[in-house]
Short mmCIF file of C-alpha atoms in Angstrom, two decimals:
data_model
loop_
_atom_site.label_atom_id
_atom_site.label_comp_id
_atom_site.label_asym_id
_atom_site.label_seq_id
_atom_site.Cartn_x
_atom_site.Cartn_y
_atom_site.Cartn_z
CA MET Z 262 96.18 86.27 105.50
CA GLU Z 263 99.75 86.33 106.48
CA THR Z 264 102.80 88.33 105.00
CA SER Z 265 106.08 87.54 103.81
CA MET Z 266 109.48 89.59 105.08
CA PHE Z 267 110.23 90.73 101.42
CA GLU Z 268 106.25 91.78 101.18
CA ARG Z 269 106.34 93.50 104.66
CA MET Z 270 109.99 94.80 103.97
CA GLN Z 271 108.64 96.18 100.15
CA SER Z 272 105.98 98.40 102.09
CA LEU Z 273 108.27 100.42 104.31
CA PRO Z 274 109.09 104.05 102.42
CA LEU Z 275 111.95 103.52 101.21
CA LEU Z 276 112.19 100.61 99.62
CA GLN Z 277 108.77 100.23 97.95
CA GLY Z 278 109.18 99.32 94.52
CA LEU Z 279 112.69 96.98 94.90
CA THR Z 280 112.31 93.69 93.05
CA LEU Z 281 113.05 90.41 94.79
CA GLN Z 282 116.23 89.93 93.19
CA GLU Z 283 117.56 93.68 94.43
CA PHE Z 284 115.50 93.37 97.85
CA SER Z 285 117.95 90.17 98.30
CA ASP Z 286 121.39 91.97 96.91
CA LEU Z 287 120.75 95.08 99.60
CA ILE Z 288 119.57 92.07 102.74
CA LEU Z 289 122.65 90.21 102.16
CA ASN Z 290 125.12 93.08 103.85
CA MET Z 291 122.56 94.42 105.85
CA LYS Z 292 122.17 94.04 109.26
CA LEU Z 293 118.58 93.82 110.21
CA ASP Z 294 117.61 95.51 113.53
CA PHE Z 295 114.03 94.80 114.52
CA LYS Z 296 113.76 95.37 118.24
CA GLN Z 297 110.42 94.94 120.26
CA TRP Z 298 109.55 97.80 122.67
CA GLU Z 299 107.29 97.91 126.16
CA GLU Z 300 103.50 100.09 126.24
CA GLY Z 301 105.58 103.68 127.43
CA ASP Z 302 109.05 102.82 126.04
CA VAL Z 303 110.32 105.94 124.68
CA ILE Z 304 112.04 105.24 121.30
CA VAL Z 305 113.71 108.24 120.61
CA GLY Z 306 113.62 111.46 122.41
CA GLN Z 307 113.72 115.49 121.27
CA GLY Z 308 117.04 116.41 120.95
CA ASP Z 309 118.62 112.54 120.26
CA HIS Z 310 121.32 112.50 118.02
CA CYS Z 311 119.45 110.74 114.50
CA ASN Z 312 122.14 108.24 113.23
CA ASN Z 313 119.32 105.95 111.19
CA PHE Z 314 116.23 105.54 109.53
CA ARG Z 315 113.91 104.28 112.05
CA TYR Z 316 110.90 102.35 111.22
CA ILE Z 317 107.48 101.80 113.73
CA ILE Z 318 106.33 98.64 112.21
CA ASP Z 319 103.64 98.01 114.68
CA GLY Z 320 101.68 99.58 117.50
CA GLU Z 321 100.48 102.65 118.36
CA PHE Z 322 102.81 105.87 119.07
CA GLU Z 323 102.76 109.38 120.29
CA ALA Z 324 104.80 112.50 118.60
CA GLU Z 325 105.48 115.02 121.43
CA LEU Z 326 107.27 118.37 120.72
CA HIS Z 327 108.65 121.02 123.61
CA ASP Z 328 109.18 123.98 122.49
CA ASP Z 329 111.08 126.28 125.11
CA ARG Z 330 110.67 129.29 124.00
CA THR Z 331 106.67 129.79 123.90
CA ALA Z 332 106.75 126.39 126.25
CA LEU Z 333 104.28 124.75 123.80
CA ILE Z 334 104.02 120.97 123.96
CA LEU Z 335 102.35 119.42 120.91
CA THR Z 336 101.54 115.66 121.54
CA GLU Z 337 100.05 113.50 118.11
CA THR Z 338 99.00 110.05 118.50
CA CYS Z 339 99.56 107.53 115.94
CA THR Z 340 98.26 104.42 114.55
CA ALA Z 341 99.67 104.21 110.71
CA THR Z 342 102.81 102.17 110.38
CA PRO Z 343 104.71 101.45 108.74
CA HIS Z 344 106.24 105.81 110.30
CA LEU Z 345 109.73 106.48 109.29
CA ILE Z 346 110.68 108.41 112.12
CA GLU Z 347 111.89 112.27 111.10
CA PRO Z 348 114.47 111.19 107.83
CA TYR Z 349 115.13 114.44 106.68
CA ASN Z 350 116.84 114.79 109.89
CA LEU Z 351 119.61 112.00 109.34
CA PHE Z 352 121.79 114.37 106.96
CA GLY Z 353 122.48 118.20 107.04
CA VAL Z 354 124.02 120.54 109.75
CA LYS Z 355 120.79 119.66 112.59
CA ARG Z 356 120.95 116.01 112.61
CA SER Z 357 118.64 115.29 116.03
CA TYR Z 358 115.46 114.57 116.35
CA GLU Z 359 112.76 117.13 116.93
CA ARG Z 360 110.51 115.24 118.98
CA SER Z 361 109.81 112.24 121.07
CA TYR Z 362 108.84 109.43 119.86
CA ALA Z 363 106.98 106.89 122.87
CA LEU Z 364 104.58 103.79 122.29
CA LYS Z 365 100.92 103.53 123.06
CA THR Z 366 100.66 99.97 122.91
CA ILE Z 367 103.51 96.92 122.23
CA GLY Z 368 105.50 97.70 119.26
CA SER Z 369 108.32 97.19 116.83
CA THR Z 370 111.01 98.89 115.21
CA PHE Z 371 113.29 98.60 112.44
CA SER Z 372 116.57 101.20 111.71
CA ILE Z 373 119.09 100.95 108.58
CA SER Z 374 122.17 102.80 109.83
CA ARG Z 375 122.65 106.04 108.16
CA GLU Z 376 126.20 104.73 106.85
CA PHE Z 377 124.69 101.37 105.46
CA PHE Z 378 122.00 103.38 103.51
CA MET Z 379 124.86 106.09 102.11
CA GLN Z 380 127.55 103.11 101.47
CA ARG Z 381 125.10 100.55 100.21
CA MET Z 382 121.17 101.66 99.28
CA LEU Z 383 121.79 105.46 97.84
CA HIS Z 384 123.56 103.29 94.88
CA ASN Z 385 120.14 101.79 93.72
CA ASN Z 386 117.99 104.15 91.50
CA ILE Z 387 114.74 103.27 93.40
CA VAL Z 388 115.60 103.96 96.38
CA ARG Z 389 117.37 107.00 95.67
CA SER Z 390 114.00 107.94 94.14
CA ASN Z 391 112.46 107.02 97.00
CA TYR Z 392 113.91 109.06 99.63
CA ILE Z 393 113.87 112.32 97.54
CA ASN Z 394 110.25 111.25 96.66
CA TYR Z 395 109.64 111.07 100.47
CA LEU Z 396 111.56 114.47 101.51
CA CYS Z 397 109.51 116.16 98.54
CA ASN Z 398 106.28 115.38 99.61
CA ASN Z 399 106.57 116.09 103.25
CA LEU Z 400 108.09 119.31 102.37
CA ARG Z 401 105.07 119.45 100.23
CA LYS Z 402 102.53 119.16 103.03
CA ALA Z 403 104.44 121.18 105.61
CA HIS Z 404 104.20 124.16 102.81
CA THR Z 405 100.88 123.47 102.09
CA SER Z 406 100.06 123.96 105.79
CA HIS Z 407 101.86 127.14 106.56
CA MET Z 408 100.24 128.39 103.51
CA ALA Z 409 96.15 128.55 104.65
CA VAL Z 410 94.85 131.95 104.70
CA PRO Z 411 95.37 134.66 106.42
CA SER Z 412 93.40 134.84 109.95
CA ASP Z 413 91.73 137.74 111.19
CA SER Z 414 90.65 136.39 114.89
CA ILE Z 415 92.82 135.05 117.46
CA GLU Z 416 91.19 131.99 117.34
CA SER Z 417 92.06 130.81 113.88
CA LYS Z 418 95.51 132.15 114.50
CA ILE Z 419 96.06 129.81 116.93
CA LYS Z 420 94.08 126.92 115.33
CA THR Z 421 96.54 127.10 112.25
CA VAL Z 422 99.57 127.66 114.59
CA ILE Z 423 98.50 123.71 116.45
CA ALA Z 424 97.68 122.42 112.76
#
């Protein structure tokens, strides 16, 4: 079954719950920044400046973290879309991506500029609530994963670090 643009956009984390009228009001002033990508294209690189919300809306992608201090490289493959790439790095002191994101298949992205988000979208209570909820949910997940049962063996400590 074919979905409408409104239904597809409404599935994006920040836009969930908007009525057609609210969505129409936003879209009138929003520059729709859709982009098609080829297999192997790097969407954002680790350390790149984060200046917009970027959704991966189609395709399988890989997130890779290089830790120079420990020489550790973590790679995660994901097929769950839409996926909002590191929205917590759009504000604050450190405004750069913590991982590189590359497509493993042909895919597409959608971007919303930081300026547009601050000037137009944050005035909508639903969008503001969605953003706060998204950040809180990710913080809770991160906190829960670090609250693992203390490890006794080296093997379980390594598994905890990787997780």
